[in-house]
């Protein structure tokens, strides 16, 4: 539970956020349905869900701060403490783990000097282990602000975080160009991504996923070849 009373945003910030919040709320027949995007909106301002952000959402939607807090602490995409510009998530679910995800996560903890859900001293990178991202054919997968970096190794993951911390331009394997966590949060709040080419960027399933569909449709030969004794 947040400590009360929480401070309000400065007047200029409050006015700007209210304008955005009213636009979001107008999309829903029931205003409380706008809580999830409003929490993303406050994260786009603060980088995480602050006491002030909780107060703002509650006041805009006519909810109690307890109701807002219950939602913001349920979903893992809402941060409870300051986080980095880049949220680096290493999938440690079964397939990614055995394909190298566990090794990548352990090495990054040592390389960055942080533990799970901790941020580097320069505020650039927050490291966390995450659950399945439905990209098993690209295992092991690392995500940065919810963009995919596929088929990672320990060394490629270390280069990735080094480039992020150095301010180098980093391109996801597929999907939209990378942006900061706050910028990502605003997009998740439902506002247009105005970066050139970002909306057109996409990433589909990989060959290992598509082969099953092709086999089911009779469009592909058996990729494993004949079974011993079958002769065909």
PDB file of C-alpha atoms in Angstrom:
ATOM      1  CA  UNK A   1       0.000   0.000   0.000  1.00  0.00           C
ATOM      2  CA  UNK A   2       1.323   3.473  -0.811  1.00  0.00           C
ATOM      3  CA  UNK A   3       1.999   5.874   2.025  1.00  0.00           C
ATOM      4  CA  UNK A   4      -0.652   8.551   2.177  1.00  0.00           C
ATOM      5  CA  UNK A   5      -1.116  11.323   1.406  1.00  0.00           C
ATOM      6  CA  UNK A   6       0.891  11.011  -1.797  1.00  0.00           C
ATOM      7  CA  UNK A   7       2.231  14.223  -3.345  1.00  0.00           C
ATOM      8  CA  UNK A   8       0.600  15.451  -6.532  1.00  0.00           C
ATOM      9  CA  UNK A   9       2.367  16.070  -9.836  1.00  0.00           C
ATOM     10  CA  UNK A  10       3.605  19.618 -10.533  1.00  0.00           C
ATOM     11  CA  UNK A  11       0.803  21.683 -12.070  1.00  0.00           C
ATOM     12  CA  UNK A  12       2.192  21.626 -15.619  1.00  0.00           C
ATOM     13  CA  UNK A  13       2.801  17.877 -15.553  1.00  0.00           C
ATOM     14  CA  UNK A  14      -0.616  17.249 -14.033  1.00  0.00           C
ATOM     15  CA  UNK A  15      -2.325  19.284 -16.757  1.00  0.00           C
ATOM     16  CA  UNK A  16      -0.502  17.412 -19.516  1.00  0.00           C
ATOM     17  CA  UNK A  17      -1.262  14.010 -18.015  1.00  0.00           C
ATOM     18  CA  UNK A  18      -4.907  14.916 -17.462  1.00  0.00           C
ATOM     19  CA  UNK A  19      -5.264  15.771 -21.152  1.00  0.00           C
ATOM     20  CA  UNK A  20      -3.801  12.395 -22.115  1.00  0.00           C
ATOM     21  CA  UNK A  21      -5.812  10.548 -19.480  1.00  0.00           C
ATOM     22  CA  UNK A  22      -9.106  12.022 -20.639  1.00  0.00           C
ATOM     23  CA  UNK A  23      -8.332  10.871 -24.174  1.00  0.00           C
ATOM     24  CA  UNK A  24      -7.725   7.333 -22.888  1.00  0.00           C
ATOM     25  CA  UNK A  25     -10.790   7.265 -20.644  1.00  0.00           C
ATOM     26  CA  UNK A  26     -13.032   8.378 -23.523  1.00  0.00           C
ATOM     27  CA  UNK A  27     -12.288   5.091 -25.297  1.00  0.00           C
ATOM     28  CA  UNK A  28     -14.136   3.026 -22.691  1.00  0.00           C
ATOM     29  CA  UNK A  29     -17.836   2.819 -21.766  1.00  0.00           C
ATOM     30  CA  UNK A  30     -16.815   2.239 -18.136  1.00  0.00           C
ATOM     31  CA  UNK A  31     -14.075   4.601 -16.992  1.00  0.00           C
ATOM     32  CA  UNK A  32     -12.459   2.107 -14.633  1.00  0.00           C
ATOM     33  CA  UNK A  33     -11.604  -0.030 -17.672  1.00  0.00           C
ATOM     34  CA  UNK A  34      -9.002   2.631 -18.493  1.00  0.00           C
ATOM     35  CA  UNK A  35      -6.927   1.797 -15.414  1.00  0.00           C
ATOM     36  CA  UNK A  36      -4.378  -0.424 -17.188  1.00  0.00           C
ATOM     37  CA  UNK A  37      -3.468   2.130 -19.886  1.00  0.00           C
ATOM     38  CA  UNK A  38      -3.445   4.926 -17.301  1.00  0.00           C
ATOM     39  CA  UNK A  39      -0.902   2.999 -15.250  1.00  0.00           C
ATOM     40  CA  UNK A  40       1.247   2.755 -18.373  1.00  0.00           C
ATOM     41  CA  UNK A  41       0.762   6.484 -18.848  1.00  0.00           C
ATOM     42  CA  UNK A  42       2.101   7.244 -15.386  1.00  0.00           C
ATOM     43  CA  UNK A  43       5.054   4.930 -16.068  1.00  0.00           C
ATOM     44  CA  UNK A  44       5.798   6.926 -19.204  1.00  0.00           C
ATOM     45  CA  UNK A  45       6.215   9.925 -16.916  1.00  0.00           C
ATOM     46  CA  UNK A  46       7.962   8.394 -13.902  1.00  0.00           C
ATOM     47  CA  UNK A  47       9.494   5.143 -15.161  1.00  0.00           C
ATOM     48  CA  UNK A  48       7.527   3.134 -12.607  1.00  0.00           C
ATOM     49  CA  UNK A  49       4.247   3.308 -10.691  1.00  0.00           C
ATOM     50  CA  UNK A  50       4.854   5.914  -8.012  1.00  0.00           C
ATOM     51  CA  UNK A  51       2.619   6.920  -5.111  1.00  0.00           C
ATOM     52  CA  UNK A  52       1.839  10.045  -7.088  1.00  0.00           C
ATOM     53  CA  UNK A  53       0.914   7.938 -10.113  1.00  0.00           C
ATOM     54  CA  UNK A  54      -1.422   5.799  -8.005  1.00  0.00           C
ATOM     55  CA  UNK A  55      -3.095   8.933  -6.644  1.00  0.00           C
ATOM     56  CA  UNK A  56      -3.467  10.357 -10.148  1.00  0.00           C
ATOM     57  CA  UNK A  57      -5.123   7.196 -11.530  1.00  0.00           C
ATOM     58  CA  UNK A  58      -7.452   6.972  -8.545  1.00  0.00           C
ATOM     59  CA  UNK A  59      -8.572  10.577  -8.884  1.00  0.00           C
ATOM     60  CA  UNK A  60      -9.071  10.366 -12.641  1.00  0.00           C
ATOM     61  CA  UNK A  61     -11.169   7.190 -12.404  1.00  0.00           C
ATOM     62  CA  UNK A  62     -13.012   7.707  -9.127  1.00  0.00           C
ATOM     63  CA  UNK A  63     -11.284   4.725  -7.515  1.00  0.00           C
ATOM     64  CA  UNK A  64      -9.542   4.306  -4.179  1.00  0.00           C
ATOM     65  CA  UNK A  65      -5.774   4.166  -4.049  1.00  0.00           C
ATOM     66  CA  UNK A  66      -6.157   0.644  -2.644  1.00  0.00           C
ATOM     67  CA  UNK A  67      -7.995  -0.451  -5.794  1.00  0.00           C
ATOM     68  CA  UNK A  68      -5.327   1.057  -8.024  1.00  0.00           C
ATOM     69  CA  UNK A  69      -2.534  -0.457  -5.964  1.00  0.00           C
ATOM     70  CA  UNK A  70      -4.127  -3.912  -6.122  1.00  0.00           C
ATOM     71  CA  UNK A  71      -4.045  -3.797  -9.915  1.00  0.00           C
ATOM     72  CA  UNK A  72      -0.603  -2.231 -10.270  1.00  0.00           C
ATOM     73  CA  UNK A  73       0.986  -4.879  -8.039  1.00  0.00           C
ATOM     74  CA  UNK A  74      -0.728  -7.782  -9.821  1.00  0.00           C
ATOM     75  CA  UNK A  75       0.787  -7.300 -13.276  1.00  0.00           C
ATOM     76  CA  UNK A  76       4.533  -7.658 -13.754  1.00  0.00           C
ATOM     77  CA  UNK A  77       4.702  -4.992 -16.487  1.00  0.00           C
ATOM     78  CA  UNK A  78       4.052  -2.341 -13.841  1.00  0.00           C
ATOM     79  CA  UNK A  79       7.255  -1.501 -11.993  1.00  0.00           C
ATOM     80  CA  UNK A  80       7.176  -0.955  -8.251  1.00  0.00           C
ATOM     81  CA  UNK A  81      10.517   0.840  -8.018  1.00  0.00           C
ATOM     82  CA  UNK A  82      12.734   2.944 -10.283  1.00  0.00           C
ATOM     83  CA  UNK A  83      13.944   0.961 -13.291  1.00  0.00           C
ATOM     84  CA  UNK A  84      16.412   1.441 -16.106  1.00  0.00           C
ATOM     85  CA  UNK A  85      15.981   2.936 -19.528  1.00  0.00           C
ATOM     86  CA  UNK A  86      16.137  -0.602 -20.868  1.00  0.00           C
ATOM     87  CA  UNK A  87      14.348  -3.529 -19.269  1.00  0.00           C
ATOM     88  CA  UNK A  88      16.421  -6.572 -20.233  1.00  0.00           C
ATOM     89  CA  UNK A  89      14.452  -9.765 -19.720  1.00  0.00           C
ATOM     90  CA  UNK A  90      16.022 -13.191 -20.140  1.00  0.00           C
ATOM     91  CA  UNK A  91      13.570 -16.016 -20.742  1.00  0.00           C
ATOM     92  CA  UNK A  92      14.282 -18.782 -18.226  1.00  0.00           C
ATOM     93  CA  UNK A  93      11.284 -20.930 -19.005  1.00  0.00           C
ATOM     94  CA  UNK A  94      11.932 -24.562 -19.905  1.00  0.00           C
ATOM     95  CA  UNK A  95      13.141 -24.528 -23.519  1.00  0.00           C
ATOM     96  CA  UNK A  96      15.018 -21.233 -23.358  1.00  0.00           C
ATOM     97  CA  UNK A  97      16.574 -22.338 -20.072  1.00  0.00           C
ATOM     98  CA  UNK A  98      17.978 -25.602 -21.425  1.00  0.00           C
ATOM     99  CA  UNK A  99      19.071 -23.906 -24.653  1.00  0.00           C
ATOM    100  CA  UNK A 100      21.180 -21.436 -22.704  1.00  0.00           C
ATOM    101  CA  UNK A 101      18.818 -18.982 -21.024  1.00  0.00           C
ATOM    102  CA  UNK A 102      19.897 -19.926 -17.518  1.00  0.00           C
ATOM    103  CA  UNK A 103      23.555 -19.477 -18.445  1.00  0.00           C
ATOM    104  CA  UNK A 104      22.829 -16.106 -20.068  1.00  0.00           C
ATOM    105  CA  UNK A 105      20.929 -14.864 -17.025  1.00  0.00           C
ATOM    106  CA  UNK A 106      23.636 -15.991 -14.593  1.00  0.00           C
ATOM    107  CA  UNK A 107      26.373 -14.422 -16.709  1.00  0.00           C
ATOM    108  CA  UNK A 108      24.523 -11.120 -17.084  1.00  0.00           C
ATOM    109  CA  UNK A 109      24.055 -10.893 -13.329  1.00  0.00           C
ATOM    110  CA  UNK A 110      27.806 -11.161 -12.914  1.00  0.00           C
ATOM    111  CA  UNK A 111      28.587  -8.929 -15.883  1.00  0.00           C
ATOM    112  CA  UNK A 112      26.250  -6.128 -14.779  1.00  0.00           C
ATOM    113  CA  UNK A 113      26.754  -6.570 -11.046  1.00  0.00           C
ATOM    114  CA  UNK A 114      23.019  -6.767 -10.344  1.00  0.00           C
ATOM    115  CA  UNK A 115      20.491  -9.370  -9.263  1.00  0.00           C
ATOM    116  CA  UNK A 116      17.050 -10.158 -10.559  1.00  0.00           C
ATOM    117  CA  UNK A 117      14.913  -7.028 -11.007  1.00  0.00           C
ATOM    118  CA  UNK A 118      17.817  -4.773 -10.100  1.00  0.00           C
ATOM    119  CA  UNK A 119      19.208  -1.797 -12.015  1.00  0.00           C
ATOM    120  CA  UNK A 120      22.756  -0.859 -12.909  1.00  0.00           C
ATOM    121  CA  UNK A 121      24.250   2.124 -11.113  1.00  0.00           C
ATOM    122  CA  UNK A 122      24.053   4.301 -14.229  1.00  0.00           C
ATOM    123  CA  UNK A 123      20.301   3.690 -14.485  1.00  0.00           C
ATOM    124  CA  UNK A 124      20.590   2.234 -17.979  1.00  0.00           C
ATOM    125  CA  UNK A 125      19.665  -1.440 -17.572  1.00  0.00           C
ATOM    126  CA  UNK A 126      17.282  -3.365 -15.347  1.00  0.00           C
ATOM    127  CA  UNK A 127      17.775  -7.122 -15.490  1.00  0.00           C
ATOM    128  CA  UNK A 128      15.078  -9.698 -14.855  1.00  0.00           C
ATOM    129  CA  UNK A 129      14.233 -13.270 -15.691  1.00  0.00           C
ATOM    130  CA  UNK A 130      10.933 -13.620 -17.491  1.00  0.00           C
ATOM    131  CA  UNK A 131       8.497 -16.363 -18.391  1.00  0.00           C
ATOM    132  CA  UNK A 132       7.730 -17.765 -21.838  1.00  0.00           C
ATOM    133  CA  UNK A 133       7.475 -15.245 -24.666  1.00  0.00           C
ATOM    134  CA  UNK A 134       5.979 -17.736 -27.142  1.00  0.00           C
ATOM    135  CA  UNK A 135       9.154 -17.657 -29.223  1.00  0.00           C
ATOM    136  CA  UNK A 136      10.501 -21.128 -28.496  1.00  0.00           C
ATOM    137  CA  UNK A 137      11.760 -21.604 -32.057  1.00  0.00           C
ATOM    138  CA  UNK A 138      14.126 -18.693 -31.435  1.00  0.00           C
ATOM    139  CA  UNK A 139      15.397 -19.971 -28.079  1.00  0.00           C
ATOM    140  CA  UNK A 140      17.123 -18.674 -26.090  1.00  0.00           C
ATOM    141  CA  UNK A 141      15.338 -15.329 -26.255  1.00  0.00           C
ATOM    142  CA  UNK A 142      16.195 -12.016 -24.598  1.00  0.00           C
ATOM    143  CA  UNK A 143      13.740  -9.122 -24.657  1.00  0.00           C
ATOM    144  CA  UNK A 144      14.592  -5.439 -24.290  1.00  0.00           C
ATOM    145  CA  UNK A 145      11.570  -3.265 -23.522  1.00  0.00           C
ATOM    146  CA  UNK A 146       9.435  -6.088 -24.967  1.00  0.00           C
ATOM    147  CA  UNK A 147      11.279  -6.262 -28.291  1.00  0.00           C
ATOM    148  CA  UNK A 148      12.814  -9.589 -29.353  1.00  0.00           C
ATOM    149  CA  UNK A 149      16.484 -10.491 -29.487  1.00  0.00           C
ATOM    150  CA  UNK A 150      16.491 -14.074 -30.730  1.00  0.00           C
ATOM    151  CA  UNK A 151      18.938 -16.988 -30.663  1.00  0.00           C
ATOM    152  CA  UNK A 152      21.133 -15.362 -28.057  1.00  0.00           C
ATOM    153  CA  UNK A 153      24.370 -16.656 -26.577  1.00  0.00           C
ATOM    154  CA  UNK A 154      26.212 -15.580 -23.471  1.00  0.00           C
ATOM    155  CA  UNK A 155      28.582 -13.469 -25.540  1.00  0.00           C
ATOM    156  CA  UNK A 156      25.919 -11.858 -27.732  1.00  0.00           C
ATOM    157  CA  UNK A 157      23.832 -10.999 -24.657  1.00  0.00           C
ATOM    158  CA  UNK A 158      26.843  -9.374 -23.002  1.00  0.00           C
ATOM    159  CA  UNK A 159      27.520  -7.325 -26.139  1.00  0.00           C
ATOM    160  CA  UNK A 160      23.859  -6.317 -26.180  1.00  0.00           C
ATOM    161  CA  UNK A 161      23.854  -4.889 -22.656  1.00  0.00           C
ATOM    162  CA  UNK A 162      27.259  -3.267 -23.205  1.00  0.00           C
ATOM    163  CA  UNK A 163      25.925  -1.475 -26.285  1.00  0.00           C
ATOM    164  CA  UNK A 164      22.808  -0.365 -24.397  1.00  0.00           C
ATOM    165  CA  UNK A 165      24.893   1.073 -21.590  1.00  0.00           C
ATOM    166  CA  UNK A 166      27.227   2.788 -24.068  1.00  0.00           C
ATOM    167  CA  UNK A 167      24.327   4.456 -25.865  1.00  0.00           C
ATOM    168  CA  UNK A 168      24.912   2.563 -29.098  1.00  0.00           C
ATOM    169  CA  UNK A 169      22.056   2.006 -31.537  1.00  0.00           C
ATOM    170  CA  UNK A 170      20.701  -1.502 -31.017  1.00  0.00           C
ATOM    171  CA  UNK A 171      18.284  -3.204 -33.400  1.00  0.00           C
ATOM    172  CA  UNK A 172      15.958  -6.032 -32.343  1.00  0.00           C
ATOM    173  CA  UNK A 173      16.029  -9.267 -34.318  1.00  0.00           C
ATOM    174  CA  UNK A 174      12.451  -8.550 -35.371  1.00  0.00           C
ATOM    175  CA  UNK A 175       9.753  -6.091 -34.486  1.00  0.00           C
ATOM    176  CA  UNK A 176       9.769  -2.357 -33.994  1.00  0.00           C
ATOM    177  CA  UNK A 177      12.949  -0.336 -33.446  1.00  0.00           C
ATOM    178  CA  UNK A 178      14.066  -0.114 -29.840  1.00  0.00           C
ATOM    179  CA  UNK A 179      13.041   2.832 -27.684  1.00  0.00           C
ATOM    180  CA  UNK A 180      13.376   3.659 -23.989  1.00  0.00           C
ATOM    181  CA  UNK A 181      11.200   2.137 -21.294  1.00  0.00           C
ATOM    182  CA  UNK A 182       9.284   5.392 -20.807  1.00  0.00           C
ATOM    183  CA  UNK A 183       8.645   5.665 -24.545  1.00  0.00           C
ATOM    184  CA  UNK A 184       7.496   2.047 -24.595  1.00  0.00           C
ATOM    185  CA  UNK A 185       5.122   2.735 -21.711  1.00  0.00           C
ATOM    186  CA  UNK A 186       3.466   5.571 -23.616  1.00  0.00           C
ATOM    187  CA  UNK A 187       2.912   3.313 -26.620  1.00  0.00           C
ATOM    188  CA  UNK A 188       1.419   0.670 -24.311  1.00  0.00           C
ATOM    189  CA  UNK A 189      -0.903   3.359 -22.961  1.00  0.00           C
ATOM    190  CA  UNK A 190      -2.414   3.474 -26.438  1.00  0.00           C
ATOM    191  CA  UNK A 191      -0.764   6.491 -28.010  1.00  0.00           C
ATOM    192  CA  UNK A 192       0.603   6.378 -31.572  1.00  0.00           C
ATOM    193  CA  UNK A 193       4.174   5.335 -32.182  1.00  0.00           C
ATOM    194  CA  UNK A 194       5.293   8.249 -34.336  1.00  0.00           C
ATOM    195  CA  UNK A 195       8.799   6.984 -35.080  1.00  0.00           C
ATOM    196  CA  UNK A 196       9.383   6.541 -38.838  1.00  0.00           C
ATOM    197  CA  UNK A 197       8.952   2.907 -39.879  1.00  0.00           C
ATOM    198  CA  UNK A 198       8.099   1.659 -36.397  1.00  0.00           C
ATOM    199  CA  UNK A 199       4.493   0.726 -37.127  1.00  0.00           C
ATOM    200  CA  UNK A 200       5.419  -1.169 -40.304  1.00  0.00           C
ATOM    201  CA  UNK A 201       8.103  -3.197 -38.548  1.00  0.00           C
ATOM    202  CA  UNK A 202       6.983  -6.665 -37.591  1.00  0.00           C
ATOM    203  CA  UNK A 203       8.224 -10.148 -36.847  1.00  0.00           C
ATOM    204  CA  UNK A 204       6.536 -13.413 -37.671  1.00  0.00           C
ATOM    205  CA  UNK A 205       6.946 -17.011 -36.660  1.00  0.00           C
ATOM    206  CA  UNK A 206      10.205 -18.773 -37.426  1.00  0.00           C
ATOM    207  CA  UNK A 207      10.791 -21.832 -39.617  1.00  0.00           C
ATOM    208  CA  UNK A 208      10.542 -24.250 -36.689  1.00  0.00           C
ATOM    209  CA  UNK A 209       7.037 -22.988 -35.966  1.00  0.00           C
ATOM    210  CA  UNK A 210       5.893 -22.842 -39.574  1.00  0.00           C
ATOM    211  CA  UNK A 211       7.045 -26.350 -40.503  1.00  0.00           C
ATOM    212  CA  UNK A 212       4.342 -27.881 -38.314  1.00  0.00           C
ATOM    213  CA  UNK A 213       1.677 -25.865 -40.099  1.00  0.00           C
ATOM    214  CA  UNK A 214       3.138 -26.755 -43.485  1.00  0.00           C
ATOM    215  CA  UNK A 215       3.162 -30.454 -42.621  1.00  0.00           C
ATOM    216  CA  UNK A 216      -0.442 -30.278 -41.460  1.00  0.00           C
ATOM    217  CA  UNK A 217      -1.422 -28.725 -44.788  1.00  0.00           C
ATOM    218  CA  UNK A 218       0.612 -31.213 -46.781  1.00  0.00           C
ATOM    219  CA  UNK A 219       2.840 -28.431 -48.054  1.00  0.00           C
ATOM    220  CA  UNK A 220       6.137 -29.795 -46.743  1.00  0.00           C
ATOM    221  CA  UNK A 221       7.970 -33.098 -46.735  1.00  0.00           C
ATOM    222  CA  UNK A 222       8.899 -34.822 -43.498  1.00  0.00           C
ATOM    223  CA  UNK A 223      11.823 -32.680 -42.273  1.00  0.00           C
ATOM    224  CA  UNK A 224      13.316 -35.567 -40.285  1.00  0.00           C
ATOM    225  CA  UNK A 225      13.512 -37.965 -43.260  1.00  0.00           C
ATOM    226  CA  UNK A 226      12.327 -41.591 -43.351  1.00  0.00           C
ATOM    227  CA  UNK A 227      12.002 -43.579 -40.176  1.00  0.00           C
ATOM    228  CA  UNK A 228      14.134 -46.757 -40.004  1.00  0.00           C
ATOM    229  CA  UNK A 229      12.215 -49.708 -41.424  1.00  0.00           C
ATOM    230  CA  UNK A 230       9.603 -47.589 -43.171  1.00  0.00           C
ATOM    231  CA  UNK A 231      11.453 -47.310 -46.451  1.00  0.00           C
ATOM    232  CA  UNK A 232       9.729 -44.071 -47.276  1.00  0.00           C
TER     233      UNK A 232
END
